[in-house]
Each structure stands twice: as structure tokens, then as C-alpha cells.
Coordinates of C-alpha atoms in Angstrom, one line a residue:
M219 CA 84.3 68.0 169.5
R220 CA 81.2 66.3 168.2
A221 CA 79.2 64.5 170.8
L222 CA 76.2 62.2 170.6
L223 CA 74.1 62.2 173.8
S224 CA 71.8 59.2 173.8
T225 CA 69.1 58.0 176.2
I226 CA 66.0 55.8 176.5
G227 CA 63.1 56.7 178.7
S228 CA 60.7 59.5 179.8
R229 CA 61.4 63.1 180.5
G230 CA 63.3 62.3 183.6
D231 CA 65.9 60.5 181.4
V232 CA 65.9 63.0 178.6
Q233 CA 66.0 66.3 180.4
P234 CA 69.5 65.8 181.9
V235 CA 70.9 64.9 178.5
V236 CA 69.3 68.0 177.0
A237 CA 70.9 70.1 179.9
L238 CA 74.3 68.7 179.0
A239 CA 73.6 69.3 175.3
V240 CA 72.7 72.9 175.8
R241 CA 75.8 73.5 177.9
L242 CA 78.1 71.8 175.4
T243 CA 76.5 73.9 172.6
A244 CA 77.1 77.1 174.6
L245 CA 80.7 76.1 174.8
G246 CA 81.0 75.8 171.1
Q247 CA 80.8 72.1 170.7
E248 CA 78.7 70.2 168.1
V249 CA 76.0 68.0 169.7
R250 CA 73.2 65.6 168.7
V251 CA 70.6 64.1 170.9
C252 CA 69.1 60.6 170.3
A253 CA 66.0 60.0 172.4
P254 CA 62.3 58.8 172.0
P255 CA 60.3 60.7 169.4
D256 CA 58.1 62.3 172.1
F257 CA 60.8 64.9 172.7
R258 CA 61.7 65.9 169.1
D259 CA 59.9 69.2 169.0
W260 CA 61.3 70.3 172.4
V261 CA 64.9 69.4 171.6
E262 CA 64.9 70.8 168.1
G263 CA 63.2 73.9 169.5
L264 CA 66.4 74.4 171.4
G265 CA 68.4 74.3 168.2
I266 CA 69.9 70.8 168.9
P267 CA 69.8 68.2 166.1
F268 CA 67.7 65.2 167.1
T269 CA 67.5 61.5 166.1
P270 CA 64.4 59.6 167.3
V271 CA 64.8 56.1 168.7
G272 CA 61.9 53.6 169.2
P273 CA 58.2 54.3 169.6
E274 CA 56.5 57.2 171.3
L275 CA 56.3 56.6 175.1
S276 CA 53.7 59.1 176.2
S277 CA 50.8 56.6 175.9
T278 CA 52.4 54.4 178.6
G279 CA 51.4 57.0 181.3
K280 CA 47.8 56.7 180.4
T281 CA 47.6 52.9 180.8
S282 CA 45.5 51.8 183.8
P283 CA 47.5 50.7 186.8
S284 CA 45.2 47.6 186.9
A285 CA 46.1 46.6 183.3
V286 CA 47.4 43.1 182.9
P287 CA 51.3 43.3 182.7
P288 CA 53.0 41.8 179.7
T289 CA 53.8 38.2 179.6
P290 CA 57.4 37.1 179.6
E291 CA 57.1 36.5 175.8
Q292 CA 55.7 39.9 175.2
R293 CA 58.3 41.5 177.4
G294 CA 61.0 39.7 175.5
Q295 CA 59.6 41.0 172.2
L296 CA 59.6 44.6 173.6
V297 CA 63.2 44.2 174.7
A298 CA 64.3 42.8 171.4
A299 CA 62.6 45.6 169.5
S300 CA 64.2 48.2 171.8
V301 CA 67.7 46.9 171.2
A302 CA 67.2 46.7 167.4
A303 CA 65.8 50.3 167.4
Q304 CA 68.7 51.5 169.4
F305 CA 71.4 50.0 167.2
E306 CA 69.8 51.5 164.1
A307 CA 69.2 55.0 165.6
V308 CA 72.5 55.3 167.6
T309 CA 74.6 54.1 164.6
E310 CA 73.0 56.7 162.4
A311 CA 73.3 59.5 164.9
A312 CA 76.9 58.8 165.9
A313 CA 78.3 59.2 162.4
G314 CA 81.2 61.7 162.6
C315 CA 81.1 62.0 166.4
D316 CA 84.1 61.8 168.8
V317 CA 82.2 60.6 171.8
I318 CA 78.9 58.9 172.8
V319 CA 77.4 59.7 176.2
A320 CA 74.8 57.3 177.4
G321 CA 72.4 58.9 179.9
G322 CA 70.5 56.5 182.2
Y323 CA 70.5 52.8 182.6
L324 CA 69.1 51.1 179.4
V325 CA 71.1 52.5 176.5
I326 CA 72.2 49.1 175.4
A327 CA 73.7 49.8 172.0
A328 CA 75.8 52.9 172.7
R329 CA 79.1 51.3 173.8
T330 CA 79.1 48.8 171.0
V331 CA 78.5 51.5 168.4
A332 CA 81.3 53.5 170.0
E333 CA 83.6 50.5 169.8
Q334 CA 82.7 49.9 166.1
M335 CA 83.5 53.5 165.3
G336 CA 86.6 53.7 167.5
I337 CA 85.3 56.7 169.6
R338 CA 85.0 57.4 173.3
Y339 CA 82.1 56.3 175.4
V340 CA 80.8 57.6 178.7
M341 CA 77.9 56.1 180.8
A342 CA 76.2 58.4 183.3
S343 CA 73.7 57.3 186.0
Y344 CA 71.2 59.8 187.5
C345 CA 71.1 58.0 190.9
P346 CA 73.7 56.3 193.1
I347 CA 71.8 53.1 193.6
A348 CA 72.0 52.2 189.9
L349 CA 75.7 51.7 190.3
P350 CA 77.1 48.6 192.1
S351 CA 78.2 49.2 195.7
P352 CA 78.1 47.0 198.9
H353 CA 76.5 50.0 200.6
H354 CA 73.1 49.6 198.8
A355 CA 71.0 47.1 197.0
P356 CA 70.4 47.4 193.2
P357 CA 67.2 49.1 192.0
V358 CA 64.2 47.1 191.0
Y359 CA 62.9 47.2 187.4
P360 CA 59.2 46.0 187.4
M361 CA 59.1 46.4 183.6
L362 CA 61.6 43.5 183.5
G363 CA 59.4 41.4 185.8
E364 CA 61.5 42.1 189.0
K365 CA 60.2 42.3 192.5
P366 CA 61.8 44.1 195.5
A367 CA 64.0 42.0 197.8
D368 CA 62.6 41.0 201.2
G369 CA 65.7 42.2 203.1
S370 CA 67.0 38.7 203.9
V371 CA 69.8 38.7 201.3
D372 CA 73.0 40.8 201.5
N373 CA 73.8 43.5 199.0
S374 CA 76.7 41.6 197.3
T375 CA 74.4 38.7 196.5
L376 CA 71.7 41.0 195.2
W377 CA 74.3 42.7 192.9
A378 CA 75.4 39.3 191.6
R379 CA 71.8 38.4 190.9
D380 CA 71.4 41.8 189.2
A381 CA 74.4 41.1 186.9
Q382 CA 72.9 37.8 186.0
R383 CA 69.5 39.5 185.2
W384 CA 71.3 41.9 182.9
N385 CA 73.0 39.0 181.1
N386 CA 69.7 37.1 180.8
T387 CA 67.7 40.1 179.6
W388 CA 70.2 41.7 177.2
G389 CA 73.1 39.4 176.7
S390 CA 72.0 37.3 173.6
L391 CA 70.5 40.4 171.9
L392 CA 73.6 42.5 172.5
N393 CA 75.9 39.8 171.4
S394 CA 74.0 39.0 168.2
H395 CA 74.6 42.6 167.1
R396 CA 78.2 42.4 168.1
A397 CA 78.7 39.2 166.2
A398 CA 77.2 40.8 163.1
A399 CA 79.7 43.6 163.5
G400 CA 82.6 41.2 163.9
L401 CA 83.1 42.0 167.6
A402 CA 83.7 39.6 170.5
P403 CA 80.8 38.6 172.7
V404 CA 80.3 40.4 176.1
T405 CA 80.1 38.1 179.1
D406 CA 79.2 40.7 181.8
V407 CA 76.6 43.1 180.2
R408 CA 76.2 45.4 183.1
S409 CA 79.9 45.9 183.7
Y410 CA 80.5 46.4 180.0
L411 CA 77.8 49.1 179.6
F412 CA 78.6 50.9 182.9
T413 CA 82.4 50.8 182.3
D414 CA 85.0 50.8 185.1
K415 CA 84.5 54.5 185.7
P416 CA 80.9 55.6 185.3
W417 CA 79.7 59.1 185.9
L418 CA 77.1 60.0 188.5
A419 CA 74.9 62.9 187.4
A420 CA 73.3 63.4 190.8
D421 CA 73.7 66.2 193.4
P422 CA 76.3 65.2 196.0
T423 CA 74.1 66.6 198.8
L424 CA 70.9 64.9 197.7
G425 CA 72.4 61.7 196.3
P426 CA 76.0 61.2 197.5
W427 CA 78.1 58.4 196.3
P428 CA 78.4 56.1 199.4
E429 CA 82.1 55.5 198.8
P430 CA 83.5 59.1 198.4
A431 CA 87.2 57.9 198.6
A432 CA 86.7 55.6 195.7
Q433 CA 88.1 56.7 192.3
D434 CA 85.8 54.5 190.2
V435 CA 82.8 56.9 190.0
V436 CA 82.9 60.5 188.8
Q437 CA 80.2 62.5 190.5
T438 CA 79.5 65.6 188.5
G439 CA 76.4 66.9 190.2
A440 CA 72.9 66.8 188.6
W441 CA 72.6 68.0 185.0
I442 CA 70.1 70.8 185.4
L443 CA 68.5 72.6 182.4
P444 CA 68.0 76.3 183.1
D445 CA 64.4 77.3 182.5
E446 CA 63.6 81.0 181.9
R447 CA 60.0 80.4 180.7
P448 CA 57.4 82.6 182.4
L449 CA 54.4 81.0 184.2
S450 CA 51.1 81.3 182.4
P451 CA 48.8 84.3 183.2
E452 CA 46.2 81.8 184.5
L453 CA 48.8 80.2 186.9
E454 CA 50.1 83.6 188.0
A455 CA 46.6 84.7 188.8
F456 CA 45.9 81.5 190.8
L457 CA 49.1 81.9 192.8
D458 CA 48.4 85.5 193.6
A459 CA 44.8 84.7 194.7
G460 CA 45.7 83.2 198.1
E461 CA 48.2 81.4 200.3
P462 CA 50.8 79.2 198.5
P463 CA 49.1 76.1 197.2
V464 CA 50.3 72.5 197.2
Y465 CA 51.7 71.1 193.9
F466 CA 50.8 67.6 192.9
G467 CA 52.5 65.9 189.9
F468 CA 53.4 62.4 188.7
G469 CA 55.3 63.5 185.6
S470 CA 55.5 60.9 182.9
I471 CA 54.7 57.7 184.8
R472 CA 51.5 55.8 185.6
A473 CA 49.5 57.1 188.5
P474 CA 48.0 55.0 191.3
Q475 CA 44.3 54.6 191.0
D476 CA 42.2 57.5 192.3
L477 CA 45.3 59.6 192.9
S478 CA 43.8 62.9 191.7
R479 CA 40.8 62.4 194.1
N480 CA 43.0 61.5 197.0
M481 CA 45.4 64.3 196.4
I482 CA 42.8 67.0 196.3
Q483 CA 40.9 65.6 199.3
A484 CA 44.2 65.7 201.3
A485 CA 44.9 69.3 200.4
R486 CA 41.4 70.4 201.3
A487 CA 41.5 68.5 204.6
L488 CA 44.4 70.7 205.5
G489 CA 42.8 73.9 204.2
R490 CA 45.2 74.1 201.2
R491 CA 44.7 75.0 197.6
A492 CA 46.0 72.6 195.0
I493 CA 47.8 72.7 191.6
V494 CA 47.6 69.4 189.8
L495 CA 49.9 68.6 186.9
R496 CA 48.0 66.6 184.3
G497 CA 51.2 64.8 183.1
W498 CA 51.2 61.7 180.9
A499 CA 48.7 60.1 183.2
E500 CA 46.2 62.9 182.4
L501 CA 45.3 63.6 186.1
A502 CA 42.1 65.5 186.3
L503 CA 40.4 67.7 188.9
L504 CA 37.4 66.5 191.0
D505 CA 35.2 69.5 190.3
D506 CA 35.4 73.2 189.1
Q507 CA 35.9 74.7 192.6
P508 CA 38.3 77.7 192.5
D509 CA 40.7 76.2 195.1
C510 CA 42.2 73.8 192.5
L511 CA 44.0 74.4 189.2
S512 CA 44.9 71.9 186.5
I513 CA 48.1 72.6 184.5
G514 CA 50.2 71.2 181.8
E515 CA 54.0 71.1 181.5
V516 CA 55.4 73.9 183.5
N517 CA 58.6 75.7 184.5
Q518 CA 59.2 73.8 187.8
Q519 CA 62.1 76.0 188.8
A520 CA 59.8 79.1 188.9
L521 CA 56.7 77.3 190.2
F522 CA 58.3 75.4 193.1
Q523 CA 59.6 78.6 194.7
R524 CA 56.0 79.7 195.1
V525 CA 54.3 76.6 196.5
A526 CA 53.8 75.3 200.1
A527 CA 54.9 71.8 199.2
V528 CA 55.6 69.5 196.3
V529 CA 53.9 66.1 196.2
H530 CA 55.4 63.9 193.5
H531 CA 56.6 60.4 192.4
G532 CA 60.2 60.7 193.3
G533 CA 61.9 61.2 190.0
A534 CA 65.5 62.5 190.3
G535 CA 64.7 65.6 188.3
T536 CA 61.6 66.6 190.3
T537 CA 63.3 65.8 193.6
T538 CA 66.3 68.0 192.7
A539 CA 64.1 70.8 191.4
A540 CA 62.0 70.9 194.6
A541 CA 65.2 70.8 196.8
R542 CA 66.7 73.7 194.8
A543 CA 63.6 75.7 195.3
G544 CA 63.5 75.0 199.1
A545 CA 60.0 73.4 198.8
P546 CA 59.1 70.7 201.3
Q547 CA 58.3 67.4 199.6
V548 CA 56.1 64.4 199.9
V549 CA 57.4 61.5 197.7
I550 CA 55.1 58.7 196.6
P551 CA 57.6 56.3 195.0
Q552 CA 56.6 53.6 192.5
H553 CA 59.8 51.9 191.2
V554 CA 63.4 51.9 190.2
D555 CA 65.2 54.9 191.8
Q556 CA 62.1 56.5 193.3
P557 CA 62.2 54.7 196.7
Y558 CA 65.8 55.9 197.0
W559 CA 64.9 59.6 196.5
A560 CA 61.9 59.2 198.9
R561 CA 64.3 57.8 201.5
R562 CA 66.8 60.7 201.0
V563 CA 64.1 63.3 201.3
H564 CA 63.1 61.7 204.7
E565 CA 66.7 61.4 205.9
L566 CA 67.5 65.0 205.1
G567 CA 64.4 66.2 206.9
I568 CA 63.1 68.2 203.9
G569 CA 59.9 66.2 203.6
T570 CA 58.4 62.8 204.0
A571 CA 58.4 59.5 202.2
H572 CA 54.9 58.1 201.7
A573 CA 54.5 54.6 203.1
P574 CA 54.6 51.7 200.5
G575 CA 51.3 51.0 198.7
A576 CA 48.7 53.1 196.9
P577 CA 48.0 56.4 198.7
T578 CA 44.6 57.1 200.2
A579 CA 43.2 60.5 201.1
D580 CA 44.0 59.8 204.7
S581 CA 47.6 58.6 204.1
L582 CA 48.3 61.7 201.9
T583 CA 46.8 64.0 204.5
E584 CA 49.1 62.6 207.2
A585 CA 52.2 62.8 204.9
L586 CA 51.4 66.3 203.8
S587 CA 50.7 67.5 207.3
H588 CA 54.2 66.4 208.2
A589 CA 55.8 68.1 205.2
L590 CA 54.0 71.4 206.0
R591 CA 55.4 71.6 209.5
P592 CA 57.5 74.8 210.0
D593 CA 60.7 72.9 211.0
V594 CA 60.5 70.9 207.7
A595 CA 60.1 74.1 205.7
A596 CA 63.1 75.6 207.5
K597 CA 65.3 72.6 206.7
A598 CA 64.2 72.6 203.1
E599 CA 65.0 76.3 202.7
L600 CA 68.4 75.8 204.3
L601 CA 69.3 72.8 202.1
A602 CA 68.3 74.7 198.9
G603 CA 71.6 76.6 199.1
E604 CA 73.6 73.4 199.1
V605 CA 72.3 72.0 195.9
R606 CA 74.9 72.5 193.1
P607 CA 73.6 74.2 189.9
D608 CA 76.7 73.5 187.8
G609 CA 76.7 69.7 187.2
A610 CA 76.1 70.0 183.5
D611 CA 78.9 72.5 183.2
L612 CA 81.4 70.2 185.0
A613 CA 80.4 67.3 182.8
A614 CA 80.8 69.4 179.7
Q615 CA 84.2 70.6 180.8
L616 CA 85.3 67.0 181.5
L617 CA 84.2 65.9 178.0
I618 CA 86.0 68.8 176.3
A619 CA 89.2 68.3 178.4
A620 CA 89.3 64.6 177.4
D621 CA 89.1 65.5 173.7
S622 CA 91.9 68.0 173.8

């Protein structure tokens, strides 16, 4: 089997796709990844062929949170450019393939390319709330100009509005490419892209599908990439020099203003040392005191087993990694699926969800003091054994079985 795994987004969107690619390769299948160019060196370093799509994304994390958002016209231009780039890259990368797997929510071109080529197509979501259900509201996409609902509208109405937004945002662009290929127009973009049986690449303990008896969603478990990299000597020395520190990281998204200062002040207020991930936002330390360490990209699987708590933005990957390691969590959600993961961490009792709004030193101190309680640590350690490690393997087996 020859598979193209395609995604658009930051590392949280790309890493699950890479995990599946690595597993398929180990099972003797031919795989190519199509993703933003930021990840070329990483993917090719794993021996996986790579096709870049669109511009580099790392600069977006460095943009000031106070920057003026794009106008509707500018947003429309960005959307159009993304769709055009996807059709070009996915068409090139899919040549000779038997299946295209779209990872995440915004791979607009993949199903049409699969249709043109007469090959299979699978869409996989990383979070339950991205998939329509009366049990939850749709996620909010601020990059498309959306705002959270105020709670006065029922979920069915919100999902109907969400479908219309998908049509308004992507419909004419998608159908123009389809017309050029001699294909009929799509009237319901979201349903077309998601298919009538999407996959859910989320852990069933952390992010269960709310309708377990339904047959219209295939929950494989999270696609986790095994990481055997050692921690750096500097990080090992820091960890060995005292009690377990608190990890702070915002990954590849924009950080709220003064986040570094407030995080470090919160740790110090509780007598804790701190490790700060620079990330795409380039978070920096306040000073050169020995109780704090700044690090770059790291093996989370190894590090999270040695920290007192993980404070993060609520990405699916980081939430799952911290849960697998048994580390208590403080989640500071910003958008899309992050509020869902924050809520799940709170509901499971393995940490706390920071209140809406930009965090202050005081609010972070309060949230972190709750996460550091012994009962929370005990629940986090107990739940760690329930998180499935084999989601990528199950997904790979399903793809291979469908091809046989």
C-alpha cells in the first residue's frame, strides 16, 4: 500500500500524522507526508518522503497578541492561497498512492484529489468536538473571525451555523477547483470533507466520543510518536539539582502577553523551580537565577515523567503526553479544541483549567497550587495507566486491512 498523509497546521497537527507514517513504514508500507515546510527536516530525518505545502508557519507564534487581526479581505486572500497551495501540493504528493489520509480539520483539497485519482480517502480528527454531535458545540476558529457562543443557542443550531460557515469560507474555492477538474460541486463542504465515517485519533479515556454506541465514528486512540531521544546534559543536570520543577510551554501558538513573567513568578511564589519551553513564541526567562531553565524542543515523554506539573496551552498532543506521564496539568486554553482539553483535565481530576482570559501571576499561582495537591497527583498517576499507546498501530492496521 502507498499512502499519502496530509495535514495543515502546527506541530500538534503534524506529529500525529508522522506517528502514523512511522508505524505504517515499520509495517512495510510506502508513505509520504504532505505538511508545512517547517517540518521537512524532521520528517525527512525519519526517512519519510516529504512534500511541503504552503508557507512556513513558525513566524506566526512570534506575532504579538496585540497585533491587529487580518481584515475579512485579507483573511479571504489567505484562505484562497491556502486552498490553491493544497491542491498543488496534494496532487503532486498523491501520485501513485492508494489512499489519502487527511489529519486535522482544514485539509480542504485531499478528498477532491482522491476523487480525481479514484483512490480511498480517510479524514481523522484529533478531538471529539471537531465532529458534529448534539452532545457538544462546535469548536471556535478565531482565525476565521469566529467568536465563542454565549450559551443561549442549542448545539444543533450551532452545528447548522457551523456548516454554513464552512460553506461560506471554503465552498466557492473548493468548487472552483472541482469544476476545473470536471467534478460536480459540493453543497455541504463540512460533511463532504469529514465523510460519513470519520476517524477520531484521540484517546478514549481523555477524549471519548460522546456517542459510543454510534457506528459513524471510528475511534482509534491518539497517534503517538515514540520518542527515544535523551534529554540534554544541561537539562539532566537541572533536573538532578533539586526537587521536580514545573514545566511551562505554549508549543507553537501565540502566547498571552507577559506569560513568561507570570509563569515564573507563579512557580517562585510556590517555592518551585521552572523549566520554560521557548517554543514558536520564543518565551524568555526573567533573569539568570539558577531556579529557572530555558529549553528548546524536547522529548516530552521523558521530561514529563520528571516534573511536578505541566502548564500548557491545551493542545491534544501535550495534554495526552502529560496524561501518559502521570503529570498534573494546568491548561491555559486559547482557541479551537484547547478549551475542550482544559475541561477534560478538570473533569478527570488530573489538573485544573485556568479561568478564561489572560493569565496573571496570581491566577497562575492559584491554578498551579491546585494542580500540585497530593490528591491531584495521585489521580494523574492512576490515569496514566489508562491512556492507550497503540492508536497509531490500530489506525495503520485499519488502513492496511482496507487495502487487502
